[in-house]
Backbone as CSV, one residue per row, in Angstrom:
resi,resn,N_x,N_y,N_z,CA_x,CA_y,CA_z,C_x,C_y,C_z
1,MET,-13.043,46.012,-31.571,-12.179,46.582,-30.558,-11.747,47.987,-30.986
2,LYS,-11.711,48.889,-30.045,-11.229,50.244,-30.308,-9.705,50.216,-30.424
3,PRO,-9.136,51.003,-31.364,-7.671,51.066,-31.446,-7.065,51.643,-30.166
4,ALA,-7.784,52.547,-29.503,-7.315,53.140,-28.252,-8.517,53.728,-27.522
5,HIS,-8.391,53.842,-26.207,-9.442,54.458,-25.407,-9.231,55.955,-25.241
6,GLY,-8.026,56.384,-25.505,-7.710,57.802,-25.430,-6.487,58.094,-26.281
7,ALA,-6.406,59.334,-26.746,-5.251,59.741,-27.554,-4.986,61.220,-27.340
8,GLY,-3.713,61.549,-27.343,-3.303,62.940,-27.216,-2.232,63.258,-28.238
9,VAL,-2.246,64.484,-28.711,-1.226,64.961,-29.646,-0.561,66.165,-28.999
10,GLU,0.761,66.118,-28.946,1.519,67.233,-28.390,2.604,67.626,-29.382
11,VAL,2.810,68.915,-29.527,3.811,69.422,-30.461,4.782,70.331,-29.726
12,LEU,5.991,70.413,-30.269,6.972,71.331,-29.695,6.510,72.755,-29.935
13,PRO,6.791,73.640,-29.002,6.460,75.052,-29.231,7.244,75.589,-30.430
14,GLU,6.815,76.718,-30.910,7.453,77.329,-32.064,8.922,77.592,-31.775
15,PRO,9.775,77.509,-32.813,11.195,77.831,-32.604,11.341,79.219,-31.990
16,GLY,12.317,79.333,-31.094,12.547,80.613,-30.439,11.814,80.761,-29.120
17,THR,10.916,79.810,-28.804,10.220,79.859,-27.515,10.873,78.853,-26.575
18,VAL,10.569,78.955,-25.303,11.174,78.073,-24.302,10.640,76.656,-24.475
19,ARG,11.566,75.701,-24.600,11.189,74.310,-24.751,11.593,73.467,-23.551
20,THR,12.398,74.019,-22.661,12.804,73.263,-21.479,12.566,74.106,-20.234
21,GLY,12.203,73.415,-19.168,11.986,74.087,-17.895,13.284,74.175,-17.110
22,TRP,13.252,74.851,-15.996,14.431,75.019,-15.149,14.959,73.681,-14.656
23,ASP,14.078,72.680,-14.561,14.474,71.369,-14.057,14.848,70.392,-15.166
24,GLY,14.942,70.865,-16.400,15.279,69.991,-17.522,14.073,69.340,-18.165
25,SER,12.876,69.702,-17.714,11.665,69.129,-18.304,11.489,69.635,-19.736
26,LEU,10.774,68.887,-20.523,10.499,69.262,-21.907,9.097,69.847,-21.988
27,ARG,8.977,71.060,-22.478,7.687,71.735,-22.607,7.132,71.498,-24.006
28,MET,5.888,71.036,-24.053,5.205,70.821,-25.323,3.819,71.445,-25.233
29,ARG,3.229,71.705,-26.383,1.877,72.272,-26.425,0.907,71.161,-26.805
30,ARG,-0.140,71.028,-26.000,-1.170,70.022,-26.288,-1.961,70.507,-27.498
31,ALA,-1.987,69.706,-28.562,-2.727,70.057,-29.769,-4.116,69.426,-29.769
32,ALA,-4.234,68.233,-29.167,-5.535,67.551,-29.148,-5.535,66.519,-28.029
33,LEU,-6.726,66.219,-27.521,-6.913,65.186,-26.511,-8.333,64.664,-26.669
34,ALA,-8.448,63.362,-26.850,-9.772,62.750,-27.027,-9.788,61.409,-26.302
35,SER,-10.980,61.015,-25.866,-11.099,59.728,-25.181,-12.525,59.227,-25.249
36,VAL,-12.661,57.985,-24.834,-14.001,57.440,-24.654,-14.606,58.166,-23.452
37,PRO,-15.936,58.245,-23.372,-16.575,58.992,-22.279,-16.128,58.551,-20.877
38,GLU,-15.846,57.267,-20.684,-15.475,56.763,-19.361,-14.150,57.342,-18.851
39,LEU,-13.293,57.820,-19.736,-11.981,58.337,-19.328,-11.887,59.858,-19.341
40,GLU,-12.955,60.537,-19.773,-12.891,62.001,-19.879,-12.513,62.676,-18.567
41,ALA,-13.072,62.245,-17.460,-12.798,62.893,-16.171,-11.337,62.723,-15.762
42,VAL,-10.713,61.617,-16.148,-9.310,61.377,-15.810,-8.390,62.165,-16.736
43,LEU,-8.722,62.209,-18.016,-7.832,62.842,-18.996,-7.992,64.360,-19.086
44,ARG,-9.158,64.877,-18.800,-9.398,66.327,-18.918,-8.378,67.168,-18.142
45,PRO,-8.015,66.796,-16.893,-7.033,67.609,-16.160,-5.618,67.550,-16.746
46,LEU,-5.364,66.674,-17.714,-4.022,66.549,-18.278,-3.669,67.706,-19.198
47,GLY,-4.614,68.525,-19.521,-4.337,69.688,-20.358,-5.296,69.777,-21.528
48,ARG,-5.798,70.951,-21.746,-6.698,71.196,-22.876,-5.870,71.611,-24.075
49,PRO,-6.406,71.441,-25.276,-5.681,71.896,-26.464,-5.266,73.358,-26.322
50,GLY,-4.011,73.623,-26.661,-3.443,74.959,-26.565,-2.631,75.187,-25.299
51,GLU,-2.841,74.364,-24.277,-2.090,74.508,-23.027,-0.731,73.816,-23.142
52,TYR,0.203,74.244,-22.304,1.515,73.615,-22.258,1.509,72.440,-21.295
53,VAL,2.287,71.416,-21.631,2.481,70.255,-20.778,3.988,70.114,-20.591
54,ASP,4.441,70.090,-19.347,5.856,69.913,-19.056,6.106,68.455,-18.716
55,HIS,6.951,67.803,-19.514,7.287,66.391,-19.310,8.580,66.282,-18.530
56,GLN,8.565,65.479,-17.471,9.763,65.302,-16.664,10.897,64.749,-17.527
57,PRO,12.133,65.051,-17.189,13.265,64.557,-17.980,13.289,63.028,-18.015
58,GLY,13.565,62.480,-19.187,13.766,61.047,-19.321,12.565,60.187,-19.670
59,PRO,11.313,60.655,-19.585,10.221,59.729,-19.887,10.044,59.508,-21.394
60,SER,8.989,58.822,-21.714,8.732,58.379,-23.086,8.733,59.495,-24.119
61,ILE,8.085,60.599,-23.844,7.951,61.663,-24.849,9.315,62.219,-25.266
62,PRO,10.153,62.677,-24.343,11.457,63.177,-24.786,12.292,62.108,-25.502
63,ARG,12.218,60.844,-25.051,12.978,59.775,-25.710,12.484,59.566,-27.131
64,ARG,11.164,59.648,-27.346,10.618,59.442,-28.693,11.117,60.536,-29.626
65,LEU,11.122,61.754,-29.144,11.587,62.853,-29.988,13.070,62.714,-30.301
66,ALA,13.841,62.233,-29.332,15.284,62.093,-29.545,15.608,60.974,-30.515
67,THR,14.863,59.876,-30.456,15.184,58.713,-31.293,14.281,58.563,-32.499
68,GLY,13.072,59.105,-32.436,12.114,58.936,-33.522,11.455,57.577,-33.544
69,ARG,11.775,56.711,-32.590,11.221,55.360,-32.559,10.028,55.295,-31.615
70,PRO,9.002,54.530,-31.980,7.839,54.400,-31.090,8.188,53.592,-29.846
71,VAL,7.416,53.782,-28.806,7.573,52.985,-27.589,6.213,52.436,-27.193
72,ILE,6.223,51.189,-26.792,5.023,50.539,-26.266,5.278,50.273,-24.790
73,ALA,4.372,50.735,-23.953,4.467,50.500,-22.509,3.245,49.703,-22.097
74,ASN,3.411,48.383,-22.058,2.318,47.502,-21.669,2.486,47.077,-20.220
75,LEU,1.458,47.293,-19.437,1.393,46.858,-18.050,2.588,47.312,-17.212
76,PRO,2.941,48.596,-17.276,4.056,49.059,-16.445,3.666,49.038,-14.966
77,ASP,4.661,48.778,-14.102,4.356,48.868,-12.672,4.280,50.350,-12.296
78,ASP,3.905,50.641,-11.060,3.711,52.035,-10.645,4.977,52.870,-10.802
79,GLU,6.135,52.281,-10.521,7.386,53.022,-10.631,7.675,53.380,-12.099
80,GLU,7.509,52.412,-12.999,7.730,52.685,-14.427,6.736,53.721,-14.943
81,LEU,5.471,53.563,-14.561,4.451,54.509,-14.993,4.747,55.910,-14.459
82,GLY,5.205,56.003,-13.218,5.543,57.289,-12.627,6.661,58.006,-13.369
83,ARG,7.584,57.236,-13.950,8.668,57.844,-14.738,8.212,58.206,-16.143
84,ALA,7.176,57.549,-16.650,6.745,57.738,-18.036,5.780,58.903,-18.227
85,VAL,4.977,59.197,-17.217,3.974,60.254,-17.350,4.596,61.617,-17.037
86,PRO,3.991,62.696,-17.551,4.550,64.026,-17.274,4.681,64.324,-15.786
87,ASP,3.708,63.897,-14.990,3.690,64.181,-13.561,3.434,62.874,-12.811
88,PRO,4.353,62.443,-11.942,4.174,61.181,-11.230,2.906,61.110,-10.384
89,HIS,2.323,62.263,-10.041,1.088,62.265,-9.254,-0.110,61.744,-10.048
90,ARG,0.077,61.538,-11.341,-1.025,61.041,-12.177,-1.164,59.521,-12.142
91,VAL,-0.237,58.824,-11.520,-0.287,57.363,-11.486,-1.577,56.867,-10.837
92,THR,-1.936,57.417,-9.683,-3.128,56.943,-8.972,-4.401,57.114,-9.794
93,PRO,-4.658,58.303,-10.393,-5.864,58.412,-11.214,-5.835,57.492,-12.453
94,PHE,-4.651,57.305,-13.047,-4.546,56.397,-14.195,-4.927,54.980,-13.778
95,ARG,-4.395,54.530,-12.650,-4.706,53.182,-12.161,-6.201,53.061,-11.853
96,ALA,-6.771,54.069,-11.222,-8.194,54.028,-10.886,-9.067,53.946,-12.139
97,ALA,-8.601,54.546,-13.238,-9.354,54.516,-14.491,-9.115,53.232,-15.276
98,GLY,-8.199,52.388,-14.813,-7.943,51.126,-15.496,-6.996,51.245,-16.682
99,ILE,-6.284,52.361,-16.803,-5.335,52.533,-17.909,-4.158,51.589,-17.675
100,HIS,-3.875,50.756,-18.682,-2.829,49.742,-18.504,-1.746,49.756,-19.579
101,SER,-1.961,50.426,-20.695,-0.974,50.384,-21.774,-0.963,51.704,-22.524
102,ALA,0.214,52.017,-23.088,0.360,53.240,-23.872,1.267,52.974,-25.069
103,LEU,1.019,53.724,-26.115,1.852,53.708,-27.317,2.185,55.160,-27.623
104,VAL,3.474,55.476,-27.734,3.911,56.841,-28.038,4.661,56.792,-29.361
105,VAL,4.193,57.604,-30.314,4.782,57.642,-31.645,5.221,59.071,-31.946
106,SER,6.413,59.200,-32.496,6.956,60.508,-32.837,6.325,61.039,-34.116
107,LEU,6.027,62.315,-34.136,5.578,62.995,-35.354,6.791,63.696,-35.955
108,THR,7.032,63.494,-37.235,8.186,64.124,-37.866,7.759,64.930,-39.087
109,ALA,8.546,65.946,-39.360,8.363,66.750,-40.565,9.755,67.046,-41.108
110,ARG,9.974,66.661,-42.346,11.280,66.865,-42.985,12.426,66.316,-42.149
111,GLY,12.179,65.149,-41.543,13.221,64.473,-40.793,13.452,64.968,-39.377
112,HIS,12.659,65.905,-38.902,12.830,66.449,-37.551,11.604,66.127,-36.700
113,GLY,11.840,65.744,-35.448,10.737,65.495,-34.527,10.022,66.791,-34.195
114,VAL,8.700,66.801,-34.391,7.916,68.003,-34.107,6.868,67.770,-33.027
115,GLY,6.694,66.517,-32.629,5.696,66.225,-31.622,5.483,64.737,-31.470
116,THR,4.442,64.388,-30.740,4.122,62.983,-30.501,2.615,62.760,-30.504
117,VAL,2.249,61.515,-30.764,0.883,61.032,-30.575,0.986,59.941,-29.520
118,THR,0.168,60.048,-28.477,0.131,59.032,-27.430,-1.252,58.423,-27.409
119,MET,-1.308,57.096,-27.475,-2.578,56.373,-27.395,-2.544,55.509,-26.147
120,ILE,-3.689,55.390,-25.479,-3.768,54.573,-24.271,-4.899,53.562,-24.394
121,ARG,-4.728,52.480,-23.672,-5.775,51.469,-23.564,-6.084,51.249,-22.098
122,ALA,-7.345,50.868,-21.851,-7.807,50.690,-20.468,-8.718,49.477,-20.366
123,SER,-9.140,49.208,-19.145,-10.082,48.138,-18.797,-9.596,46.792,-19.288
124,ASP,-10.499,46.047,-19.936,-10.170,44.683,-20.349,-9.688,44.596,-21.795
125,SER,-9.321,45.718,-22.391,-8.810,45.679,-23.763,-7.418,45.054,-23.773
126,PRO,-7.017,44.503,-24.912,-5.683,43.897,-24.964,-4.587,44.960,-24.951
127,VAL,-3.383,44.526,-24.615,-2.238,45.424,-24.647,-1.891,45.718,-26.110
128,PHE,-1.044,46.716,-26.335,-0.597,47.031,-27.689,0.362,45.947,-28.166
129,SER,0.269,45.616,-29.442,1.141,44.606,-30.040,1.877,45.224,-31.217
130,GLU,3.186,44.989,-31.305,3.972,45.556,-32.402,3.441,45.099,-33.755
131,ALA,3.089,43.830,-33.879,2.591,43.316,-35.153,1.275,43.983,-35.535
132,LYS,0.371,44.143,-34.574,-0.925,44.769,-34.842,-0.747,46.236,-35.224
133,ILE,0.161,46.916,-34.531,0.412,48.323,-34.837,0.958,48.470,-36.242
134,ALA,1.897,47.598,-36.620,2.464,47.656,-37.967,1.380,47.447,-39.014
135,CYS,0.489,46.488,-38.786,-0.614,46.241,-39.738,-1.541,47.443,-39.824
136,ASP,-1.895,48.021,-38.666,-2.773,49.193,-38.651,-2.135,50.359,-39.390
137,CYS,-0.830,50.573,-39.155,-0.131,51.687,-39.817,-0.070,51.468,-41.320
138,LEU,0.246,50.247,-41.734,0.305,49.964,-43.166,-1.068,50.117,-43.802
139,GLY,-2.099,49.667,-43.109,-3.457,49.833,-43.627,-3.833,51.295,-43.741
140,GLY,-3.463,52.088,-42.732,-3.739,53.524,-42.764,-2.971,54.213,-43.869
141,ALA,-1.712,53.806,-44.053,-0.902,54.402,-45.120,-1.484,54.057,-46.480
142,GLN,-1.959,52.824,-46.619,-2.560,52.415,-47.882,-3.814,53.240,-48.146
143,GLY,-4.644,53.428,-47.109,-5.853,54.235,-47.273,-5.515,55.669,-47.625
144,SER,-4.479,56.226,-47.001,-4.069,57.603,-47.302,-3.573,57.720,-48.728
145,THR,-2.813,56.710,-49.170,-2.301,56.712,-50.540,-3.449,56.630,-51.527
146,GLU,-4.419,55.758,-51.237,-5.572,55.633,-52.121,-6.364,56.930,-52.154
147,HIS,-6.559,57.564,-50.996,-7.290,58.829,-50.932,-6.558,59.894,-51.743
148,SER,-5.243,59.959,-51.566,-4.439,60.935,-52.300,-4.553,60.689,-53.800
149,SER,-4.496,59.441,-54.202,-4.605,59.095,-55.619,-5.974,59.484,-56.158
150,ASN,-7.004,59.230,-55.382,-8.353,59.599,-55.809,-8.495,61.113,-55.935
151,GLN,-7.882,61.854,-55.009,-7.964,63.311,-55.052,-7.278,63.871,-56.300
152,ARG,-6.173,63.243,-56.707,-5.452,63.721,-57.894,-6.273,63.507,-59.163
153,ASN,-7.186,62.547,-59.122,-7.955,62.204,-60.309,-9.315,62.862,-60.369
154,THR,-9.585,63.833,-59.510,-10.868,64.530,-59.516,-10.764,65.738,-60.452
155,PRO,-11.887,66.178,-60.995,-11.854,67.356,-61.872,-11.282,68.593,-61.187
156,SER,-11.577,68.797,-59.881,-11.065,69.997,-59.202,-9.559,69.914,-59.046
157,ALA,-9.014,68.698,-58.867,-7.564,68.558,-58.739,-6.866,68.941,-60.035
158,SER,-7.464,68.579,-61.186,-6.802,68.919,-62.455,-6.835,70.422,-62.699
159,ARG,-7.839,71.124,-62.158,-7.896,72.577,-62.305,-6.821,73.269,-61.473
160,ARG,-6.424,72.638,-60.340,-5.431,73.240,-59.453,-4.020,73.109,-60.008
161,ARG,-3.785,72.171,-60.899,-2.430,71.947,-61.418,-1.988,73.005,-62.346
């Protein structure tokens, strides 16, 4: 099973630039967007890397940045989905593509929210599960720790010290 059918990374603009719109929306810069081939046509209009994305006040992204806690949105109805996405007009294309679940995780640096990673699932894949996510994160952290440890023990690493 794929961990997600699509994923996007958005970061806050640099300090000193406009981060909110006139309507209270939160402006973020799309850093990356990837998906399985079946979802490319639906996700491509959501913004290319480097473009700004304005999120309506109150949806998942601004809440994640404010609290730092992940959110899982499994099988939201159209009204919930309309409040969660940057633009409510995206509900129909999301439904047509079979997108049914999302996971939004805050990116932090030195204790401050700097952006988010959003993963989506579609078609007949299972919804996101808190237990599965925790296991995946712990496994990823373990792999990162092992990689870091291996890098410290290489001859080139000892030359850099």
